[in-house]
XYZ file of C-alpha atoms in Angstrom:
650
model
C -33.539 -12.398 93.745
C -34.321 -15.802 94.759
C -35.432 -15.938 98.447
C -36.947 -18.463 100.731
C -40.029 -16.320 101.021
C -40.735 -17.125 97.383
C -40.820 -20.826 98.171
C -43.464 -20.636 100.892
C -46.396 -20.363 98.482
C -45.178 -23.521 96.794
C -45.939 -25.491 99.933
C -49.595 -24.906 99.305
C -49.463 -26.455 95.837
C -49.891 -30.059 96.796
C -51.574 -32.485 94.564
C -51.898 -35.187 97.115
C -54.096 -33.404 99.641
C -54.527 -36.620 101.644
C -50.864 -36.351 102.793
C -49.190 -39.130 100.858
C -45.501 -39.295 100.003
C -45.064 -36.624 97.374
C -42.536 -34.074 96.133
C -42.565 -31.143 93.808
C -39.451 -30.093 91.862
C -39.072 -28.384 88.465
C -38.839 -31.031 85.841
C -36.215 -29.032 83.866
C -33.894 -26.351 85.038
C -30.781 -24.815 83.499
C -27.750 -22.841 84.513
C -24.600 -21.481 82.952
C -21.277 -23.132 83.680
C -19.274 -21.763 86.595
C -22.400 -20.085 87.902
C -24.903 -21.438 90.401
C -28.372 -22.919 90.311
C -31.169 -23.226 92.830
C -33.438 -26.270 92.492
C -36.753 -25.438 94.212
C -38.121 -28.406 96.157
C -41.180 -29.097 98.377
C -42.048 -32.500 99.746
C -44.937 -34.127 101.610
C -45.282 -37.227 103.712
C -48.288 -38.996 105.204
C -49.924 -37.025 107.924
C -50.007 -39.976 110.282
C -46.236 -40.144 110.481
C -44.453 -38.453 113.325
C -40.871 -37.607 112.525
C -38.517 -39.494 114.798
C -35.451 -37.533 115.829
C -36.236 -34.778 113.361
C -36.443 -34.650 109.553
C -33.414 -35.248 107.404
C -32.934 -35.130 103.685
C -30.583 -36.510 101.026
C -30.067 -35.448 97.350
C -28.931 -38.106 94.928
C -27.543 -37.665 91.412
C -28.448 -39.949 88.599
C -30.812 -42.444 90.271
C -33.016 -42.759 93.327
C -31.966 -46.135 94.651
C -29.453 -46.080 97.495
C -28.654 -49.729 97.079
C -27.129 -48.786 93.718
C -24.909 -46.280 95.511
C -25.705 -43.163 93.503
C -23.485 -40.093 94.054
C -24.606 -38.132 97.110
C -25.069 -34.481 96.287
C -26.144 -33.283 99.711
C -26.830 -34.987 103.044
C -28.214 -33.144 106.030
C -26.942 -35.592 108.687
C -23.279 -35.443 107.590
C -21.004 -33.608 105.200
C -20.165 -36.760 103.343
C -20.905 -36.116 99.669
C -19.536 -37.154 96.363
C -16.177 -35.670 95.615
C -17.500 -33.617 92.674
C -19.945 -31.833 94.975
C -17.714 -31.095 97.921
C -18.050 -27.470 98.949
C -20.573 -26.795 96.149
C -23.951 -27.699 97.635
C -26.114 -26.101 100.256
C -29.685 -26.727 101.431
C -31.599 -23.504 101.273
C -34.933 -24.860 102.466
C -36.114 -25.824 105.972
C -36.871 -29.503 106.022
C -39.207 -29.064 108.951
C -41.136 -26.724 106.756
C -41.099 -29.422 104.084
C -38.803 -27.239 101.949
C -35.960 -29.131 100.326
C -34.602 -26.404 97.993
C -30.968 -27.058 96.987
C -28.208 -24.629 95.917
C -25.347 -25.867 93.732
C -22.486 -23.453 93.149
C -19.693 -23.352 90.603
C -21.349 -25.986 88.511
C -19.871 -27.574 85.440
C -21.207 -29.506 82.543
C -20.475 -32.755 84.402
C -23.211 -31.817 86.838
C -25.893 -32.005 84.212
C -28.379 -34.744 84.967
C -31.269 -35.890 87.179
C -31.502 -34.996 90.808
C -33.635 -37.012 93.302
C -34.653 -36.092 96.887
C -34.911 -38.642 99.711
C -36.754 -37.840 102.978
C -35.603 -39.466 106.204
C -38.184 -39.151 109.022
C -36.517 -41.680 111.277
C -36.912 -45.392 111.666
C -38.527 -46.998 108.686
C -39.993 -43.784 107.413
C -37.439 -43.219 104.757
C -38.653 -42.546 101.228
C -36.952 -41.624 97.928
C -39.291 -39.682 95.684
C -39.408 -40.914 92.148
C -39.939 -37.457 90.671
C -36.772 -35.714 89.632
C -35.440 -32.392 88.425
C -33.201 -32.500 85.400
C -30.433 -29.925 85.380
C -28.899 -28.681 82.124
C -25.610 -26.906 82.515
C -24.946 -24.659 79.534
C -21.613 -23.387 78.318
C -23.298 -21.005 75.848
C -26.681 -19.351 75.588
C -29.563 -20.809 73.663
C -30.759 -19.105 70.475
C -34.174 -19.941 69.231
C -33.823 -20.217 65.417
C -36.845 -20.853 63.158
C -36.709 -24.079 61.197
C -36.819 -22.067 57.994
C -35.525 -18.595 57.309
C -36.847 -17.214 54.043
C -35.396 -14.191 52.327
C -37.506 -11.053 52.341
C -39.683 -12.373 55.166
C -39.510 -11.011 58.734
C -37.189 -13.013 60.977
C -37.136 -13.198 64.803
C -34.169 -14.699 66.640
C -34.391 -15.085 70.429
C -31.433 -15.558 72.743
C -32.095 -17.137 76.185
C -30.091 -16.995 79.408
C -31.216 -18.874 82.603
C -31.690 -16.722 85.662
C -31.705 -19.390 88.383
C -28.747 -18.208 90.389
C -29.703 -15.795 93.204
C -26.159 -14.525 93.417
C -26.050 -13.028 89.915
C -28.458 -11.912 87.233
C -27.436 -12.191 83.509
C -27.582 -9.630 80.723
C -27.857 -10.303 76.950
C -26.285 -8.561 73.906
C -26.416 -9.323 70.158
C -23.183 -9.304 68.181
C -22.372 -8.656 64.471
C -25.587 -6.851 63.686
C -24.073 -3.821 61.933
C -24.842 -5.197 58.451
C -28.478 -5.946 59.257
C -31.182 -3.739 57.712
C -32.978 -1.907 60.518
C -32.694 -4.474 63.337
C -35.034 -4.298 66.346
C -34.448 -5.685 69.863
C -36.954 -6.830 72.495
C -36.129 -8.046 76.045
C -38.403 -10.377 78.037
C -38.301 -12.096 81.418
C -40.160 -15.384 81.850
C -40.818 -17.270 85.098
C -42.247 -20.716 84.763
C -42.358 -23.668 87.171
C -40.405 -21.606 89.665
C -37.549 -21.128 87.188
C -36.621 -17.921 85.416
C -35.313 -17.220 81.924
C -34.114 -13.913 80.460
C -34.586 -13.498 76.688
C -33.718 -10.968 74.014
C -35.356 -11.076 70.559
C -33.725 -9.668 67.420
C -36.063 -8.821 64.480
C -35.085 -7.923 60.895
C -35.816 -8.774 57.253
C -33.053 -10.958 55.840
C -31.876 -10.719 52.227
C -30.229 -13.376 50.069
C -26.956 -11.535 50.585
C -27.168 -12.294 54.329
C -27.095 -16.031 53.750
C -24.120 -17.578 55.531
C -23.311 -14.491 57.547
C -22.661 -14.711 61.296
C -24.769 -13.457 64.179
C -23.846 -13.771 67.866
C -25.522 -13.681 71.273
C -23.482 -12.750 74.325
C -24.574 -13.474 77.935
C -22.582 -11.976 80.751
C -22.944 -11.423 84.474
C -22.108 -7.907 85.630
C -19.271 -7.533 88.083
C -17.979 -10.991 87.188
C -15.770 -12.467 84.556
C -18.456 -14.836 83.418
C -19.128 -14.296 79.693
C -20.918 -16.720 77.368
C -21.235 -16.378 73.597
C -22.863 -18.269 70.799
C -22.415 -17.685 67.060
C -24.793 -18.840 64.361
C -24.600 -18.776 60.576
C -27.755 -17.590 58.884
C -29.249 -20.221 56.599
C -31.508 -18.049 54.487
C -33.643 -19.790 51.916
C -34.093 -17.903 48.648
C -35.130 -18.593 45.112
C -32.476 -18.672 42.373
C -31.304 -15.136 41.916
C -28.796 -15.749 39.104
C -28.166 -18.439 36.529
C -24.782 -18.251 34.806
C -24.036 -20.125 31.582
C -21.383 -19.939 28.863
C -21.642 -17.052 26.485
C -23.019 -17.996 23.097
C -20.389 -20.021 21.290
C -19.485 -21.150 17.772
C -17.950 -24.578 17.175
C -16.961 -26.523 14.086
C -18.957 -29.493 12.992
C -17.560 -32.739 14.421
C -15.858 -31.131 17.438
C -16.869 -31.289 21.123
C -18.113 -28.581 23.470
C -19.038 -28.345 27.163
C -21.811 -26.060 28.394
C -21.577 -24.911 32.017
C -24.415 -23.735 34.254
C -24.120 -22.331 37.770
C -27.116 -21.258 39.870
C -27.078 -19.044 42.961
C -29.860 -20.214 45.289
C -30.462 -21.746 48.718
C -31.039 -24.617 48.986
C -29.178 -25.906 45.895
C -31.603 -26.174 42.980
C -32.559 -28.864 40.593
C -30.613 -27.794 37.485
C -31.737 -29.017 34.090
C -30.352 -28.400 30.595
C -32.973 -28.035 27.863
C -32.592 -28.020 24.079
C -35.819 -26.552 22.868
C -38.408 -28.448 24.917
C -36.254 -31.539 25.362
C -34.556 -32.080 28.728
C -31.029 -33.360 28.118
C -29.626 -33.535 31.675
C -30.565 -32.708 35.270
C -29.026 -32.867 38.744
C -29.499 -31.316 42.168
C -26.405 -29.213 42.663
C -25.175 -25.679 42.461
C -23.607 -26.282 39.015
C -24.092 -28.781 36.200
C -22.127 -29.187 32.941
C -23.479 -30.568 29.661
C -20.973 -32.194 27.281
C -21.729 -32.495 23.565
C -19.472 -34.713 21.469
C -19.187 -34.848 17.677
C -21.429 -31.826 17.252
C -23.742 -31.840 14.228
C -25.608 -28.955 12.561
C -28.857 -30.356 13.944
C -27.563 -29.514 17.418
C -27.312 -25.826 16.626
C -29.814 -23.766 18.537
C -30.835 -22.391 21.922
C -29.770 -24.242 25.053
C -31.499 -23.258 28.315
C -30.381 -23.889 31.879
C -33.239 -23.936 34.419
C -32.724 -23.773 38.187
C -35.629 -24.588 40.555
C -35.280 -25.075 44.329
C -38.918 -24.910 45.454
C -38.686 -21.264 46.445
C -38.614 -20.108 42.863
C -37.173 -20.798 39.424
C -34.931 -18.966 36.995
C -33.416 -19.774 33.625
C -30.820 -18.436 31.238
C -30.266 -19.386 27.602
C -27.336 -19.413 25.228
C -27.014 -19.994 21.496
C -24.718 -22.679 20.171
C -23.740 -22.060 16.539
C -22.308 -24.938 14.501
C -20.016 -23.928 11.628
C -19.879 -26.127 8.529
C -19.428 -25.828 4.760
C -22.536 -25.251 2.629
C -24.566 -28.304 1.766
C -25.341 -29.024 -1.874
C -28.008 -26.477 -2.871
C -31.500 -27.664 -3.727
C -32.697 -26.145 -7.009
C -35.552 -26.625 -9.466
C -35.290 -29.467 -11.892
C -34.372 -28.639 -15.475
C -37.197 -26.769 -17.199
C -38.576 -26.420 -20.691
C -40.462 -23.135 -21.104
C -42.100 -21.231 -23.920
C -40.722 -17.921 -25.113
C -42.468 -14.993 -23.429
C -43.382 -16.867 -20.270
C -41.893 -16.278 -16.812
C -40.248 -18.635 -14.367
C -38.823 -18.510 -10.846
C -35.664 -20.418 -10.031
C -35.325 -21.381 -6.361
C -32.077 -22.231 -4.622
C -31.884 -23.207 -0.955
C -29.071 -24.584 1.138
C -27.718 -24.804 4.654
C -24.365 -23.795 6.020
C -22.790 -22.222 9.042
C -22.477 -19.313 8.905
C -25.269 -18.740 6.412
C -23.712 -18.957 2.938
C -24.024 -16.438 0.136
C -25.993 -17.650 -2.887
C -24.985 -16.628 -6.403
C -26.733 -17.449 -9.684
C -24.533 -18.027 -12.735
C -25.630 -18.579 -16.343
C -23.069 -20.268 -18.506
C -20.439 -19.065 -16.040
C -21.620 -15.426 -16.022
C -23.204 -13.694 -13.024
C -26.956 -13.178 -13.248
C -29.230 -11.712 -10.622
C -27.925 -10.562 -7.267
C -25.804 -12.175 -4.561
C -27.830 -12.934 -1.431
C -26.697 -13.847 2.071
C -29.746 -15.918 2.924
C -30.518 -19.611 2.825
C -33.010 -19.102 -0.020
C -32.429 -17.250 -3.281
C -35.056 -16.755 -6.002
C -34.064 -15.769 -9.529
C -36.994 -14.319 -11.488
C -36.855 -14.692 -15.272
C -39.566 -12.530 -16.838
C -40.696 -12.678 -20.472
C -38.141 -15.298 -21.365
C -36.339 -15.005 -24.677
C -34.226 -17.576 -26.495
C -31.160 -15.837 -25.080
C -32.237 -17.075 -21.625
C -31.678 -20.659 -22.741
C -28.685 -22.270 -21.042
C -27.147 -23.825 -17.957
C -27.936 -22.082 -14.661
C -25.845 -22.817 -11.600
C -26.505 -21.825 -7.992
C -23.252 -21.384 -6.064
C -23.269 -21.447 -2.235
C -20.185 -20.162 -0.410
C -19.079 -19.432 3.129
C -15.740 -19.230 4.881
C -15.612 -23.012 5.277
C -16.242 -24.106 1.684
C -18.528 -24.014 -1.336
C -21.067 -26.200 -3.143
C -23.229 -25.792 -6.220
C -26.116 -27.319 -8.172
C -27.154 -26.768 -11.778
C -30.214 -26.942 -13.972
C -30.957 -26.389 -17.633
C -33.476 -23.915 -19.006
C -34.654 -24.886 -22.452
C -36.608 -22.151 -24.246
C -38.966 -23.248 -26.994
C -39.932 -20.636 -29.571
C -41.251 -20.171 -33.092
C -38.695 -20.274 -35.926
C -36.857 -17.117 -36.932
C -34.933 -16.452 -40.159
C -31.315 -15.472 -39.808
C -29.905 -12.702 -41.991
C -27.452 -15.103 -43.575
C -30.346 -16.539 -45.626
C -29.796 -15.564 -49.313
C -29.062 -16.739 -52.850
C -25.551 -16.319 -54.241
C -24.131 -16.658 -57.779
C -21.420 -19.290 -57.902
C -19.619 -20.906 -60.872
C -21.953 -23.887 -60.805
C -25.011 -21.632 -60.937
C -26.970 -20.121 -58.069
C -26.695 -21.398 -54.518
C -29.560 -20.587 -52.121
C -29.026 -20.918 -48.393
C -31.807 -20.684 -45.807
C -30.803 -20.496 -42.118
C -33.316 -20.416 -39.272
C -33.301 -20.892 -35.534
C -36.096 -22.263 -33.372
C -36.925 -24.810 -30.720
C -37.866 -27.421 -31.659
C -35.536 -27.206 -34.612
C -37.429 -25.856 -37.614
C -37.921 -27.778 -40.825
C -36.887 -25.990 -44.043
C -38.485 -26.156 -47.492
C -37.677 -24.318 -50.709
C -40.352 -23.311 -53.193
C -39.852 -22.312 -56.832
C -43.046 -20.456 -57.723
C -42.132 -20.198 -61.403
C -42.074 -23.960 -61.640
C -44.521 -24.610 -58.787
C -41.961 -26.937 -57.192
C -41.473 -27.561 -53.478
C -38.035 -28.834 -52.611
C -37.811 -30.574 -49.238
C -35.833 -33.658 -50.067
C -32.651 -34.563 -51.858
C -33.017 -33.868 -55.549
C -30.290 -34.494 -58.061
C -31.106 -31.316 -59.894
C -30.947 -29.058 -56.888
C -28.552 -30.788 -54.484
C -30.940 -30.222 -51.568
C -29.018 -30.334 -48.307
C -29.997 -29.766 -44.654
C -28.015 -29.616 -41.432
C -28.985 -29.047 -37.800
C -26.679 -27.597 -35.168
C -28.395 -27.143 -31.811
C -31.472 -25.045 -32.436
C -30.208 -23.774 -35.800
C -31.233 -25.474 -39.043
C -29.588 -24.821 -42.403
C -31.050 -25.704 -45.798
C -29.293 -25.284 -49.171
C -30.085 -25.908 -52.841
C -28.149 -25.245 -56.082
C -29.857 -24.100 -59.235
C -27.933 -25.347 -62.264
C -30.209 -24.641 -65.249
C -30.701 -21.370 -67.040
C -34.397 -21.819 -66.960
C -34.354 -21.546 -63.169
C -33.117 -17.945 -63.362
C -34.951 -14.891 -64.488
C -33.890 -13.064 -67.563
C -32.148 -10.286 -65.682
C -30.046 -12.721 -63.671
C -32.387 -12.762 -60.646
C -33.833 -15.872 -59.091
C -37.298 -16.509 -57.681
C -36.815 -18.772 -54.676
C -38.879 -18.824 -51.502
C -37.854 -20.472 -48.228
C -40.370 -21.720 -45.647
C -39.545 -22.577 -42.036
C -41.850 -24.153 -39.446
C -42.086 -25.894 -36.095
C -44.889 -26.576 -33.619
C -45.022 -22.911 -32.569
C -45.276 -21.257 -35.973
C -44.133 -20.931 -39.563
C -42.771 -18.229 -41.863
C -41.859 -17.817 -45.529
C -39.458 -15.378 -47.156
C -38.244 -14.577 -50.669
C -34.504 -15.092 -50.878
C -32.598 -12.164 -52.387
C -29.844 -12.788 -54.940
C -26.406 -11.505 -53.882
C -23.177 -11.634 -55.962
C -20.406 -13.569 -54.334
C -17.477 -11.194 -53.899
C -14.760 -13.673 -54.626
C -16.556 -14.950 -57.704
C -17.112 -11.435 -59.013
C -13.431 -10.626 -58.602
C -12.567 -13.728 -60.605
C -14.981 -12.677 -63.355
C -13.484 -9.191 -63.515
C -9.903 -10.456 -63.653
C -10.814 -13.140 -66.210
C -12.616 -10.662 -68.430
C -9.682 -8.257 -68.498
C -7.276 -11.114 -69.271
C -9.522 -12.480 -72.026
C -9.813 -9.118 -73.747
C -6.041 -8.684 -73.606
C -5.442 -12.108 -75.202
C -7.947 -11.470 -78.010
C -6.395 -8.105 -78.714
C -2.963 -9.697 -78.867
C -4.199 -12.385 -81.265
C -5.743 -9.819 -83.576
C -2.548 -7.786 -83.583
C -0.471 -10.857 -84.354
C -2.688 -11.953 -87.193
C -2.618 -8.464 -88.697
C 1.155 -8.471 -88.512
C 1.411 -11.813 -90.284
C -1.139 -10.773 -92.896
C 0.777 -7.611 -93.595
C 3.953 -9.566 -94.341
C 2.175 -12.058 -96.572
C 0.545 -9.258 -98.425
C 3.885 -7.915 -99.342
C 4.929 -11.243 -100.720
C 1.751 -12.668 -102.189
C -0.545 -9.810 -102.727
C -3.631 -9.674 -100.467
C -4.405 -13.243 -99.543
C -4.756 -12.424 -95.836
C -7.810 -10.291 -96.260
C -10.045 -13.191 -95.593
C -7.951 -14.058 -92.599
C -8.557 -10.667 -91.049
C -12.246 -10.916 -91.653
C -12.272 -14.260 -89.933
C -10.156 -13.064 -87.065
C -12.514 -10.232 -86.398
C -15.326 -12.722 -85.917
C -13.614 -15.906 -84.825
C -15.557 -18.999 -83.898
C -14.025 -20.133 -80.573
C -14.663 -23.384 -78.900
C -13.277 -24.055 -75.448
C -14.021 -25.883 -72.289
C -14.830 -24.310 -68.943
C -12.267 -24.241 -66.149
C -12.615 -24.491 -62.396
C -10.583 -23.336 -59.400
C -8.382 -25.684 -57.514
C -6.695 -24.319 -54.392
C -3.839 -26.779 -54.559
C -3.031 -27.406 -58.236
C -2.814 -25.472 -61.428
C -4.390 -27.231 -64.315
C -3.738 -26.513 -68.004
C -6.467 -26.980 -70.474
C -5.607 -27.081 -74.148
C -8.092 -25.287 -76.231
C -8.073 -26.282 -79.875
C -9.149 -23.698 -82.325
C -9.480 -23.802 -86.116
C -8.641 -20.630 -87.818
C -8.704 -20.356 -91.677
C -8.529 -24.115 -92.002
C -5.539 -24.326 -89.673
C -5.451 -25.693 -86.107
C -3.887 -23.972 -83.075
C -3.673 -24.783 -79.481
C -4.733 -22.257 -76.892
C -3.513 -22.990 -73.404
C -5.358 -21.386 -70.496
C -3.720 -21.694 -67.131
C -5.876 -20.831 -64.122
C -6.879 -21.918 -60.637
C -9.243 -24.874 -60.748
C -11.574 -26.498 -58.271
C -12.609 -30.051 -57.532
C -13.430 -32.460 -60.286
C -16.976 -31.957 -61.379
C -19.298 -31.359 -64.242
C -18.435 -28.658 -66.727
C -21.097 -26.484 -68.140
C -20.871 -24.713 -71.503
C -19.933 -21.099 -71.125
C -21.041 -20.079 -74.618
C -20.056 -17.002 -76.560
C -17.290 -14.500 -76.016
C -19.522 -12.566 -73.710
C -19.618 -15.605 -71.507
C -15.896 -15.999 -71.863
C -15.402 -12.622 -70.271
C -16.803 -13.998 -67.089
C -14.024 -16.573 -66.881
C -10.809 -16.029 -64.949
C -7.769 -16.185 -67.276
C -4.182 -15.576 -66.266
C -2.606 -15.838 -69.729
C -3.085 -17.578 -73.116
C -0.705 -19.176 -75.610
C -1.487 -19.571 -79.350
C 0.352 -22.068 -81.475
C -0.137 -22.170 -85.271
C 0.396 -25.696 -86.444
C 2.033 -26.327 -89.806
C 3.429 -22.797 -90.030
C 6.823 -21.563 -91.108
C 9.285 -19.757 -88.917
C 10.233 -16.234 -89.677
C 13.813 -17.134 -90.449
C 12.562 -19.275 -93.253
C 12.790 -22.933 -92.254
C 13.860 -23.178 -88.684
C 11.088 -25.636 -88.055
C 12.478 -28.102 -90.497
C 9.230 -28.377 -92.370
C 9.045 -26.965 -95.873
C 5.352 -26.681 -96.393
C 4.833 -23.971 -99.014
C 1.095 -23.988 -98.433
C 1.456 -22.321 -95.018
C 0.306 -18.743 -95.046
C 1.770 -17.843 -91.605
C 4.625 -18.483 -89.328
C 4.446 -19.780 -85.697
C 3.454 -17.178 -83.156
C 3.531 -17.609 -79.384
C 2.216 -15.140 -76.858
C 2.923 -15.504 -73.182
């Protein structure tokens, strides 16, 4: 396609119209290896010079100074050229027409460089033009690639092939385009500075998935074996499209853990690890790992990995759970509350996983079991039964902890049903028992005597005792005048504390054990008296036979005897014998009563036989002193004044 006729118009493009030494050549020209290239050339010389012996020309490679012996590419006078150009060069232009166009065939990359033309007009009119044409010999086609390829933005790639060889014209094909989304191709032919370039432009919209994939441009010359290819890898810039981190993890307190983060983006992003709003670590890389040593519960929470490469940002979070036994629960301080009021008991703790909270009162479950870090126990209309030790127990799979508090309930005093008066051997014992907080004070009042008993009194043996919130008061009434005629007593008990007071009349109740003793004693006493009467009658009957009727007075006295005896008491460990001396008809006899007795103490007069029936007697023995035995003298004493013999009853 290149012809000399195309060079003729170039002769008219002369800058130096005054005819000075001048040359025009393309500053840059290219060709494919093993092909050919034509370097267009037009020269001028001063118009006043007449060529001597014709016009000759020389092409140098590398530099224009002959004295430096540059390689000769072409010489019109002779065929002497540099060895690398032998048989490869040919002058296409007519020097007489000032056309110095040069053809170089079968070129190689070693032929790349600057080419200078030297005109020889004969004699001293020899001139080497300083302007040059720089040849670039290519072994593969050029692909024009944008400095930046951004995903999802239209991309144009242009492949160039020089068309400066008149013997062959190139063709261009794109390779590895099957995966591209809707590619488009455009061919163009550009002639500039008397050089020609064939181009083919590929257009498509790249995706992040195309990053790193290959594309190729192939240049070939039909009907030849000349084929040139160039492969490129697509460097597609895209914002982070995925951020991978560990799945949420659970670690034990005091152990170590490593959190990994990997970001898919181009170029590699700035990766930062955040805990809340605090940046813990950053680096520019495709992956970054965060190491946590000796993990504490305070480090539990959300960890976020952020990737930012200037084209966009993306983040992903994970939750790091720290397992540890429950901490000691925080509860209210011990409380003192008034009966009828309400109170809320709070219990909070920390643990991993969240512990269950249980309220216990004196070891027993109260309320409900909660699986939260705060538990509230509501106590409404508090009663004295709510008084006690409350414990909040926190438990999880790694351990347990607890805290306690005391609830003290203050309330007005209340009588207990055990308050009463009871008949005992010493008299009447009155007991008053009350509970309250603060502990109630106890007073006894005898309205018949208008006496208030609130301190130790020898007559009443006033006694008090406090056990917790229970107070006990006791008195003993010893005198007959302190009882009513029908055996009842008139005793009032008063209790009081800062929240109230109350008074009650104490009822008289018979003591069961004492009543049983009275019943048994009465039966025994009656039996003894009956036995005595029978014995006396028997003796009197015998004496009557012997002495007439002297025992009549004896019988009359036996029927109404005057008995004097002392009282007896129970003793759980010993049996005590009391000798009762009795005078009967001027004679003395001993009556022995054996019974259970109590501690040493005062003895009160029982009184008449009616009173005797209240005593507990097991048996009695009567001994007639100074008597005569029935066999008439077995005793050894011959007292004829004795009216009876010795009688014993057991």
